[in-house]
Amino acid sequence: MTALPSAAFPDAFDVARVRRDFPILDQAIHGRPLVYLDNAATAQKPRAVLEAMDHYYRESNANVHRGVHTLSERATALYEGGRDRARAFLNARAREEIIFVRGTTEAINLVAQSYARPRLKPGDEILITHLEHHSNTVPWQMVCEQTGARLKVVPITPDGALDLEAFERLLGPRTRIFAVAHVSNALGTVNPIAELTARARAAGAMVLIDGAQGVPHCAVDVQALDCDFYAFSAHKLYGPTGIGVLYGRREVLEAMPPWQGGGDMIRTVRFEGSTWNDLPYKFEAGTPAIAEAVGLGAALDYVDRIGLDAIARHEAALLSYALERLREIDGLRFIGSAPQRASVVSFVVEGVHPHDLGTILDHAGVAIRAGHHCAMPVMDFYGVPATARASLACYNTTADIDALVAALQGARDLFGGRG
Ligand code: PMP
């Protein structure tokens, strides 16, 4: 997880074998072998996930929780099996604490509307950080408008780490919620979430951790962390799009009203009023993403089989290698260099707009992301409209980094060469 300059590749990690699990990697783009370095946007899916979902649709597809027939029972068992896998992955106490949502964005909106909106009053404060993805900013702005609460922001230091002294200053008796990214998607900064959570809870605030970029690179234990909410999306963790997890502390979830109404989330419905189902179904209105829950379970099994620690060590070594090699590019400036980093390198190249870089690299078969990465305040902080971002996953290799560097050299040459 940490990009130590001396990080070595773990001996036992067979990246060639890992790559064979991901059929999409075996193709050419514009006549060049695909080099996929846009993993922070979404990761590719291993055969185990593709096959689990295909298998589900071919042999077990039915709606869940309602049918008495065999397929429905099978589909329900598979869907709930995905929940059990997610519970174990986060080490939550109970499966009732695992709410399936569309992704991190929906998880945060659920907490904002169901937890925060009914409770917050003018004078209350929500504390976020300058590193947040828009999905951990805008839902809080909306709830501030709805309730009269105020949004406060922990600043960052020039290298892109949180300013911890400012955090201490901003955390006060009015702070009702502290919402923080585990890992920044724009800079790769790993936040000290255990310490931050302990401090915020001691100050009486509820803590939500946006784990979208955390779970692909760091093992998470929500009981050890003692956070109130932890959110992640399956698709950044080698699983399908359309599903994610909101972990919530049981007593907190029990006290929250449902967010959306519809089938499955009710116990009784009368025109005079309705009563709610138990957790976790109270928060899962309508037909859920069943095949996706199966895919998520398969992705978690896959990650377990390879080992999150081995993945993290491989990626840390690769990040060190990337940082070293990228220094060779004339005019390249890193955006963000926090001491604790995970799998993301953001940069600009003098004289070449990041979007042009993205297009030129695509022609060399190299997929990176160029833009504001849904973190416009981070771009404003560094005074750039956009950055180029390369982000790593378990299947990336030093050859991928070499291809990136060669393509960047090519882009530099195209845009006027050195100097
Ligand atoms: N938070 C972070 C840190 C992210 O990187 C992302 C996705 N880029 C999100 C939240 C939102 O995730 P999703 O789009 O899957 O809801």
Short mmCIF file of C-alpha atoms and ligand atoms in Angstrom, two decimals:
data_model
loop_
_atom_site.label_atom_id
_atom_site.label_comp_id
_atom_site.label_asym_id
_atom_site.label_seq_id
_atom_site.Cartn_x
_atom_site.Cartn_y
_atom_site.Cartn_z
CA MET A 1 0.00 0.00 0.00
CA THR A 2 2.81 2.40 0.85
CA ALA A 3 5.14 3.37 -1.97
CA LEU A 4 8.45 2.95 -0.20
CA PRO A 5 11.34 3.68 -2.57
CA SER A 6 12.79 0.27 -1.80
CA ALA A 7 9.51 -1.66 -2.19
CA ALA A 8 10.35 -5.01 -3.70
CA PHE A 9 8.11 -7.24 -5.77
CA PRO A 10 6.81 -10.12 -3.66
CA ASP A 11 8.41 -13.40 -4.70
CA ALA A 12 5.28 -15.49 -4.65
CA PHE A 13 3.18 -13.17 -6.78
CA ASP A 14 2.85 -14.61 -10.27
CA VAL A 15 1.57 -11.68 -12.27
CA ALA A 16 1.67 -13.55 -15.58
CA ARG A 17 -0.69 -16.09 -14.10
CA VAL A 18 -2.95 -13.38 -12.67
CA ARG A 19 -3.13 -11.74 -16.10
CA ARG A 20 -4.43 -14.95 -17.64
CA ASP A 21 -7.47 -14.66 -15.37
CA PHE A 22 -8.52 -11.43 -17.15
CA PRO A 23 -9.51 -12.22 -20.75
CA ILE A 24 -10.06 -8.56 -21.70
CA LEU A 25 -6.34 -7.84 -21.29
CA ASP A 26 -5.50 -10.10 -24.19
CA GLN A 27 -6.29 -7.71 -27.05
CA ALA A 28 -4.80 -5.00 -29.19
CA ILE A 29 -5.95 -1.37 -29.20
CA HIS A 30 -5.00 0.61 -32.32
CA GLY A 31 -2.74 -2.29 -33.21
CA ARG A 32 -0.84 -2.20 -29.91
CA PRO A 33 -1.18 -4.53 -26.91
CA LEU A 34 -3.66 -3.10 -24.42
CA VAL A 35 -2.06 -1.55 -21.35
CA TYR A 36 -4.86 -0.87 -18.90
CA LEU A 37 -3.94 1.78 -16.33
CA ASP A 38 -7.38 3.19 -15.54
CA ASN A 39 -8.15 0.91 -12.64
CA ALA A 40 -9.21 3.64 -10.23
CA ALA A 41 -12.10 4.35 -12.61
CA THR A 42 -13.03 0.70 -12.88
CA ALA A 43 -11.06 -2.54 -12.69
CA GLN A 44 -11.28 -5.40 -15.19
CA LYS A 45 -13.13 -8.58 -14.30
CA PRO A 46 -11.56 -12.01 -13.86
CA ARG A 47 -13.02 -15.08 -15.53
CA ALA A 48 -14.32 -16.26 -12.13
CA VAL A 49 -16.64 -13.23 -11.94
CA LEU A 50 -17.76 -13.46 -15.58
CA GLU A 51 -18.49 -17.15 -15.20
CA ALA A 52 -20.34 -16.82 -11.91
CA MET A 53 -22.69 -14.24 -13.42
CA ASP A 54 -23.12 -16.19 -16.65
CA HIS A 55 -23.80 -19.34 -14.69
CA TYR A 56 -26.36 -17.54 -12.57
CA TYR A 57 -28.30 -16.31 -15.62
CA ARG A 58 -28.08 -19.66 -17.38
CA GLU A 59 -29.14 -21.83 -14.46
CA SER A 60 -30.65 -19.95 -11.54
CA ASN A 61 -32.22 -16.69 -12.70
CA ALA A 62 -35.41 -15.74 -10.84
CA ASN A 63 -36.56 -12.95 -8.56
CA VAL A 64 -35.47 -13.17 -4.93
CA HIS A 65 -37.29 -13.38 -1.60
CA ARG A 66 -40.76 -13.77 -3.12
CA GLY A 67 -41.02 -17.01 -4.99
CA VAL A 68 -41.75 -20.42 -3.55
CA HIS A 69 -40.32 -22.18 -6.57
CA THR A 70 -36.91 -23.75 -6.80
CA LEU A 71 -35.25 -21.16 -9.02
CA SER A 72 -36.35 -18.34 -6.74
CA GLU A 73 -34.99 -20.16 -3.72
CA ARG A 74 -31.74 -20.75 -5.57
CA ALA A 75 -31.48 -17.10 -6.66
CA THR A 76 -32.22 -15.96 -3.11
CA ALA A 77 -29.52 -18.22 -1.68
CA LEU A 78 -27.00 -16.94 -4.23
CA TYR A 79 -27.91 -13.29 -3.64
CA GLU A 80 -27.72 -13.69 0.14
CA GLY A 81 -24.47 -15.60 -0.31
CA GLY A 82 -23.01 -12.45 -1.83
CA ARG A 83 -24.03 -10.60 1.32
CA ASP A 84 -22.36 -13.19 3.52
CA ARG A 85 -19.17 -12.83 1.50
CA ALA A 86 -19.29 -9.02 1.89
CA ARG A 87 -19.86 -9.38 5.64
CA ALA A 88 -16.81 -11.58 5.98
CA PHE A 89 -14.74 -9.32 3.73
CA LEU A 90 -15.38 -6.28 5.95
CA ASN A 91 -15.52 -8.34 9.14
CA ALA A 92 -18.89 -6.83 10.03
CA ARG A 93 -20.60 -8.36 13.06
CA ALA A 94 -23.77 -9.33 11.27
CA ARG A 95 -25.13 -9.78 7.75
CA GLU A 96 -27.91 -7.31 8.64
CA GLU A 97 -25.24 -4.61 8.62
CA ILE A 98 -24.53 -5.13 4.91
CA ILE A 99 -26.86 -3.11 2.67
CA PHE A 100 -26.62 -3.68 -1.06
CA VAL A 101 -26.72 -0.42 -3.00
CA ARG A 102 -25.80 0.63 -6.54
CA GLY A 103 -22.35 1.75 -5.48
CA THR A 104 -20.44 4.13 -3.24
CA THR A 105 -22.39 7.12 -4.55
CA GLU A 106 -25.73 5.63 -3.61
CA ALA A 107 -24.40 4.50 -0.23
CA ILE A 108 -23.36 8.04 0.70
CA ASN A 109 -26.62 9.52 -0.55
CA LEU A 110 -28.51 6.95 1.53
CA VAL A 111 -26.65 8.01 4.68
CA ALA A 112 -27.05 11.71 3.86
CA GLN A 113 -30.79 11.42 3.32
CA SER A 114 -31.74 8.77 5.85
CA TYR A 115 -29.29 9.42 8.67
CA ALA A 116 -28.33 13.09 8.34
CA ARG A 117 -31.39 14.80 6.92
CA PRO A 118 -33.84 13.95 9.73
CA ARG A 119 -31.30 14.74 12.45
CA LEU A 120 -29.28 17.78 11.47
CA LYS A 121 -30.27 21.29 12.49
CA PRO A 122 -28.94 24.77 11.79
CA GLY A 123 -25.64 25.15 13.63
CA ASP A 124 -24.68 21.48 13.18
CA GLU A 125 -21.59 20.75 11.13
CA ILE A 126 -20.57 18.10 8.64
CA LEU A 127 -16.82 17.72 8.27
CA ILE A 128 -15.32 16.41 5.04
CA THR A 129 -11.85 16.84 3.54
CA HIS A 130 -10.36 18.63 0.57
CA LEU A 131 -9.53 15.24 -0.96
CA GLU A 132 -13.05 13.97 -1.41
CA HIS A 133 -14.60 12.64 -4.58
CA HIS A 134 -17.67 14.66 -5.60
CA SER A 135 -19.82 11.78 -4.35
CA ASN A 136 -18.55 12.44 -0.83
CA THR A 137 -19.09 16.18 -1.17
CA VAL A 138 -22.27 16.92 -3.10
CA PRO A 139 -24.65 14.71 -1.04
CA TRP A 140 -23.47 16.61 2.07
CA GLN A 141 -23.93 19.97 0.36
CA MET A 142 -27.46 18.91 -0.48
CA VAL A 143 -28.22 17.88 3.07
CA CYS A 144 -26.74 21.15 4.37
CA GLU A 145 -29.16 23.02 2.14
CA GLN A 146 -32.03 20.89 3.36
CA THR A 147 -31.24 21.23 7.07
CA GLY A 148 -29.29 24.47 7.56
CA ALA A 149 -26.20 22.53 8.72
CA ARG A 150 -22.76 23.77 7.65
CA LEU A 151 -20.11 22.00 5.61
CA LYS A 152 -16.55 22.28 6.91
CA VAL A 153 -13.52 21.06 5.01
CA VAL A 154 -10.21 19.73 6.34
CA PRO A 155 -7.46 21.29 4.18
CA ILE A 156 -4.57 19.39 2.63
CA THR A 157 -0.84 20.00 2.71
CA PRO A 158 1.08 20.76 -0.51
CA ASP A 159 2.02 17.10 -0.96
CA GLY A 160 -1.65 16.09 -0.84
CA ALA A 161 -1.91 14.66 2.68
CA LEU A 162 -4.54 15.75 5.17
CA ASP A 163 -3.58 18.62 7.44
CA LEU A 164 -4.05 16.79 10.72
CA GLU A 165 -3.63 19.87 12.90
CA ALA A 166 -6.41 21.57 10.99
CA PHE A 167 -8.51 18.41 11.41
CA GLU A 168 -8.11 18.69 15.18
CA ARG A 169 -9.07 22.36 15.06
CA LEU A 170 -12.11 21.82 12.85
CA LEU A 171 -13.42 18.84 14.79
CA GLY A 172 -15.66 20.33 17.45
CA PRO A 173 -18.77 19.83 19.53
CA ARG A 174 -20.93 20.81 16.56
CA THR A 175 -19.42 18.18 14.26
CA ARG A 176 -22.19 15.64 13.78
CA ILE A 177 -20.70 13.72 10.86
CA PHE A 178 -17.16 13.21 9.62
CA ALA A 179 -17.02 11.79 6.09
CA VAL A 180 -13.62 10.88 4.68
CA ALA A 181 -12.09 8.92 1.83
CA HIS A 182 -10.01 5.90 2.80
CA VAL A 183 -7.84 6.54 -0.29
CA SER A 184 -8.00 9.58 -2.57
CA ASN A 185 -8.89 8.68 -6.15
CA ALA A 186 -7.21 11.80 -7.54
CA LEU A 187 -3.86 11.58 -5.71
CA GLY A 188 -3.69 8.12 -4.18
CA THR A 189 -3.20 9.53 -0.68
CA VAL A 190 -3.99 6.93 1.97
CA ASN A 191 -5.66 8.63 4.91
CA PRO A 192 -4.99 7.45 8.47
CA ILE A 193 -8.59 6.35 8.85
CA ALA A 194 -8.15 4.44 12.11
CA GLU A 195 -6.76 7.48 13.90
CA LEU A 196 -9.22 9.86 12.23
CA THR A 197 -12.16 7.63 13.14
CA ALA A 198 -11.05 7.32 16.77
CA ARG A 199 -10.64 11.09 17.10
CA ALA A 200 -13.93 11.91 15.42
CA ARG A 201 -15.89 9.36 17.46
CA ALA A 202 -14.29 10.59 20.67
CA ALA A 203 -15.53 14.05 19.71
CA GLY A 204 -19.05 12.65 19.35
CA ALA A 205 -19.27 12.62 15.54
CA MET A 206 -20.56 9.81 13.35
CA VAL A 207 -17.94 8.55 10.90
CA LEU A 208 -18.50 7.54 7.28
CA ILE A 209 -15.59 6.17 5.29
CA ASP A 210 -15.70 6.29 1.50
CA GLY A 211 -13.86 3.06 0.74
CA ALA A 212 -14.25 3.12 -3.07
CA GLN A 213 -10.47 3.29 -3.50
CA GLY A 214 -9.68 1.65 -0.17
CA VAL A 215 -10.94 -1.92 -0.52
CA PRO A 216 -9.01 -2.73 -3.73
CA HIS A 217 -5.71 -2.08 -1.97
CA CYS A 218 -6.10 -2.41 1.82
CA ALA A 219 -7.73 -5.00 4.06
CA VAL A 220 -10.60 -3.46 6.00
CA ASP A 221 -11.98 -4.54 9.36
CA VAL A 222 -14.96 -2.37 10.27
CA GLN A 223 -15.05 -3.71 13.83
CA ALA A 224 -11.42 -2.79 14.43
CA LEU A 225 -11.95 0.57 12.74
CA ASP A 226 -15.11 1.14 14.74
CA CYS A 227 -16.55 3.42 12.05
CA ASP A 228 -20.30 3.91 11.73
CA PHE A 229 -20.47 3.54 7.95
CA TYR A 230 -18.12 2.17 5.29
CA ALA A 231 -19.05 2.30 1.59
CA PHE A 232 -17.55 0.68 -1.49
CA SER A 233 -18.36 -0.22 -5.11
CA ALA A 234 -17.86 -3.72 -6.48
CA HIS A 235 -16.62 -2.56 -9.87
CA LYS A 236 -13.36 -1.14 -8.54
CA LEU A 237 -12.66 -4.46 -6.84
CA TYR A 238 -12.82 -6.72 -9.92
CA GLY A 239 -16.59 -7.11 -9.54
CA PRO A 240 -19.50 -5.92 -11.69
CA THR A 241 -20.94 -2.42 -12.01
CA GLY A 242 -24.36 -1.72 -10.52
CA ILE A 243 -23.69 -3.01 -7.01
CA GLY A 244 -21.90 -1.78 -3.94
CA VAL A 245 -22.04 -2.14 -0.20
CA LEU A 246 -23.00 0.17 2.59
CA TYR A 247 -21.83 -1.22 5.90
CA GLY A 248 -23.63 0.42 8.80
CA ARG A 249 -23.43 -0.20 12.50
CA ARG A 250 -26.57 -2.16 13.32
CA GLU A 251 -28.02 0.13 15.99
CA VAL A 252 -27.50 3.13 13.72
CA LEU A 253 -29.21 1.45 10.77
CA GLU A 254 -32.07 0.34 13.04
CA ALA A 255 -32.70 3.95 14.01
CA MET A 256 -32.73 5.21 10.42
CA PRO A 257 -35.94 5.45 8.36
CA PRO A 258 -36.03 3.78 4.95
CA TRP A 259 -34.76 5.91 2.10
CA GLN A 260 -36.72 4.53 -0.83
CA GLY A 261 -40.15 2.91 -0.70
CA GLY A 262 -41.32 -0.07 -2.71
CA GLY A 263 -41.37 -3.84 -2.78
CA ASP A 264 -39.33 -5.90 -0.33
CA MET A 265 -38.67 -3.05 2.12
CA ILE A 266 -42.10 -3.30 3.79
CA ARG A 267 -43.68 -5.63 6.31
CA THR A 268 -47.28 -4.47 5.82
CA VAL A 269 -48.89 -1.96 3.48
CA ARG A 270 -52.26 -0.33 4.15
CA PHE A 271 -53.51 2.92 2.68
CA GLU A 272 -53.45 4.34 6.21
CA GLY A 273 -49.76 3.60 6.48
CA SER A 274 -47.07 0.97 6.07
CA THR A 275 -44.56 -0.74 8.31
CA TRP A 276 -40.97 -1.59 7.45
CA ASN A 277 -39.13 -4.82 6.92
CA ASP A 278 -36.14 -5.78 9.05
CA LEU A 279 -32.54 -4.99 8.22
CA PRO A 280 -31.06 -5.16 5.67
CA TYR A 281 -34.22 -5.29 3.51
CA LYS A 282 -35.58 -2.02 4.90
CA PHE A 283 -33.01 -0.31 2.69
CA GLU A 284 -33.35 -2.53 -0.38
CA ALA A 285 -36.53 -1.45 -2.13
CA GLY A 286 -37.36 -3.15 -5.42
CA THR A 287 -35.74 -5.99 -7.31
CA PRO A 288 -32.07 -5.86 -6.42
CA ALA A 289 -29.00 -6.44 -8.58
CA ILE A 290 -29.04 -10.22 -8.14
CA ALA A 291 -26.48 -11.36 -10.72
CA GLU A 292 -24.26 -8.51 -9.57
CA ALA A 293 -24.39 -9.72 -5.97
CA VAL A 294 -23.28 -13.11 -7.27
CA GLY A 295 -20.49 -11.38 -9.20
CA LEU A 296 -19.46 -9.41 -6.12
CA GLY A 297 -19.23 -12.62 -4.11
CA ALA A 298 -17.06 -14.18 -6.83
CA ALA A 299 -14.84 -11.07 -6.92
CA LEU A 300 -14.33 -11.20 -3.16
CA ASP A 301 -13.45 -14.90 -3.40
CA TYR A 302 -11.01 -14.09 -6.18
CA VAL A 303 -9.30 -11.34 -4.17
CA ASP A 304 -9.12 -13.67 -1.17
CA ARG A 305 -7.53 -16.38 -3.26
CA ILE A 306 -4.77 -14.08 -4.50
CA GLY A 307 -4.55 -12.29 -1.16
CA LEU A 308 -5.10 -8.59 -0.63
CA ASP A 309 -1.72 -8.30 1.08
CA ALA A 310 0.07 -9.84 -1.89
CA ILE A 311 -1.85 -7.54 -4.25
CA ALA A 312 -0.97 -4.50 -2.12
CA ARG A 313 2.72 -5.43 -2.05
CA HIS A 314 2.80 -6.00 -5.80
CA GLU A 315 1.10 -2.67 -6.44
CA ALA A 316 3.39 -0.82 -4.02
CA ALA A 317 6.46 -2.15 -5.80
CA LEU A 318 4.93 -1.22 -9.14
CA LEU A 319 4.10 2.29 -7.92
CA SER A 320 7.71 2.79 -6.80
CA TYR A 321 8.88 1.63 -10.20
CA ALA A 322 6.40 3.95 -11.95
CA LEU A 323 7.44 6.98 -9.90
CA GLU A 324 11.09 6.28 -10.68
CA ARG A 325 10.54 5.78 -14.41
CA LEU A 326 8.19 8.75 -14.81
CA ARG A 327 10.91 11.04 -13.45
CA GLU A 328 12.70 10.42 -16.75
CA ILE A 329 10.07 12.41 -18.64
CA ASP A 330 11.12 15.99 -19.21
CA GLY A 331 8.54 18.49 -18.03
CA LEU A 332 6.51 15.93 -16.08
CA ARG A 333 5.25 17.21 -12.75
CA PHE A 334 3.66 14.91 -10.18
CA ILE A 335 0.44 16.16 -8.65
CA GLY A 336 0.41 14.87 -5.11
CA SER A 337 3.24 13.10 -3.35
CA ALA A 338 1.87 12.16 0.07
CA PRO A 339 4.10 9.73 1.98
CA GLN A 340 1.27 7.17 2.23
CA ARG A 341 0.09 6.34 -1.29
CA ALA A 342 -1.80 3.56 -2.98
CA SER A 343 -1.74 2.65 -6.65
CA VAL A 344 -2.40 6.07 -8.19
CA VAL A 345 -0.05 8.50 -9.87
CA SER A 346 -1.38 11.85 -11.06
CA PHE A 347 0.72 14.15 -13.20
CA VAL A 348 0.82 16.91 -15.78
CA VAL A 349 3.30 17.28 -18.62
CA GLU A 350 4.41 20.76 -19.54
CA GLY A 351 2.99 21.92 -22.86
CA VAL A 352 0.58 18.99 -23.32
CA HIS A 353 -3.01 19.15 -22.12
CA PRO A 354 -3.93 16.02 -20.11
CA HIS A 355 -6.77 15.25 -22.53
CA ASP A 356 -4.36 15.32 -25.47
CA LEU A 357 -2.05 13.07 -23.49
CA GLY A 358 -4.91 10.65 -22.92
CA THR A 359 -5.71 10.52 -26.63
CA ILE A 360 -2.08 10.08 -27.73
CA LEU A 361 -1.55 7.36 -25.15
CA ASP A 362 -4.69 5.59 -26.33
CA HIS A 363 -3.18 5.41 -29.80
CA ALA A 364 -0.25 3.61 -28.23
CA GLY A 365 -2.68 1.16 -26.59
CA VAL A 366 -2.26 2.74 -23.14
CA ALA A 367 -5.47 3.52 -21.24
CA ILE A 368 -5.14 6.22 -18.58
CA ARG A 369 -7.61 8.79 -17.32
CA ALA A 370 -7.41 12.52 -17.99
CA GLY A 371 -9.66 15.02 -16.28
CA HIS A 372 -10.64 16.32 -12.88
CA HIS A 373 -11.37 12.80 -11.57
CA CYS A 374 -14.57 14.03 -9.90
CA ALA A 375 -12.38 15.97 -7.50
CA MET A 376 -12.52 19.55 -8.79
CA PRO A 377 -11.47 21.04 -5.42
CA VAL A 378 -8.24 18.98 -5.61
CA MET A 379 -7.56 20.39 -9.10
CA ASP A 380 -8.24 23.93 -7.81
CA PHE A 381 -5.80 23.34 -4.94
CA TYR A 382 -3.01 22.53 -7.40
CA GLY A 383 -4.10 25.22 -9.87
CA VAL A 384 -4.61 22.79 -12.74
CA PRO A 385 -7.82 22.10 -14.68
CA ALA A 386 -7.05 18.42 -15.01
CA THR A 387 -4.37 15.80 -14.53
CA ALA A 388 -3.37 12.61 -16.28
CA ARG A 389 -3.79 9.67 -13.93
CA ALA A 390 -2.37 6.18 -14.17
CA SER A 391 -3.81 3.74 -11.64
CA LEU A 392 -2.70 0.21 -10.92
CA ALA A 393 -4.27 -3.16 -10.28
CA CYS A 394 -3.05 -6.67 -9.50
CA TYR A 395 -2.53 -7.54 -13.19
CA ASN A 396 -0.29 -4.60 -14.10
CA THR A 397 3.39 -5.18 -14.82
CA THR A 398 6.63 -3.25 -15.14
CA ALA A 399 6.19 -3.72 -18.90
CA ASP A 400 2.92 -1.74 -18.62
CA ILE A 401 4.82 1.08 -16.94
CA ASP A 402 7.54 0.92 -19.61
CA ALA A 403 4.83 1.22 -22.28
CA LEU A 404 3.36 4.22 -20.45
CA VAL A 405 6.74 5.93 -20.24
CA ALA A 406 7.52 5.25 -23.91
CA ALA A 407 4.12 6.64 -24.95
CA LEU A 408 4.66 9.74 -22.81
CA GLN A 409 8.07 10.29 -24.42
CA GLY A 410 6.30 10.05 -27.77
CA ALA A 411 3.73 12.64 -26.70
CA ARG A 412 6.50 14.98 -25.52
CA ASP A 413 8.24 14.66 -28.88
CA LEU A 414 4.98 15.32 -30.75
CA PHE A 415 4.33 18.49 -28.76
CA GLY A 416 7.64 20.20 -29.40
CA GLY A 417 10.19 17.93 -27.83
CA ARG A 418 12.43 18.87 -24.97
CA GLY A 419 12.61 22.19 -23.20
N1 PMP B 1 -15.37 7.79 -3.98
C1 PMP B 1 -14.19 7.61 -4.58
C2 PMP B 1 -12.93 7.89 -3.81
C3 PMP B 1 -14.15 7.16 -5.89
O1 PMP B 1 -12.97 6.97 -6.49
C4 PMP B 1 -15.36 6.90 -6.58
C5 PMP B 1 -15.37 6.43 -8.01
N2 PMP B 1 -14.48 7.10 -8.85
C6 PMP B 1 -16.56 7.11 -5.91
C7 PMP B 1 -16.53 7.54 -4.61
C8 PMP B 1 -17.88 6.84 -6.56
O2 PMP B 1 -18.02 5.50 -6.84
P1 PMP B 1 -19.20 4.99 -7.78
O3 PMP B 1 -19.14 5.84 -9.03
O4 PMP B 1 -18.88 3.56 -8.04
O5 PMP B 1 -20.47 5.20 -7.03
#
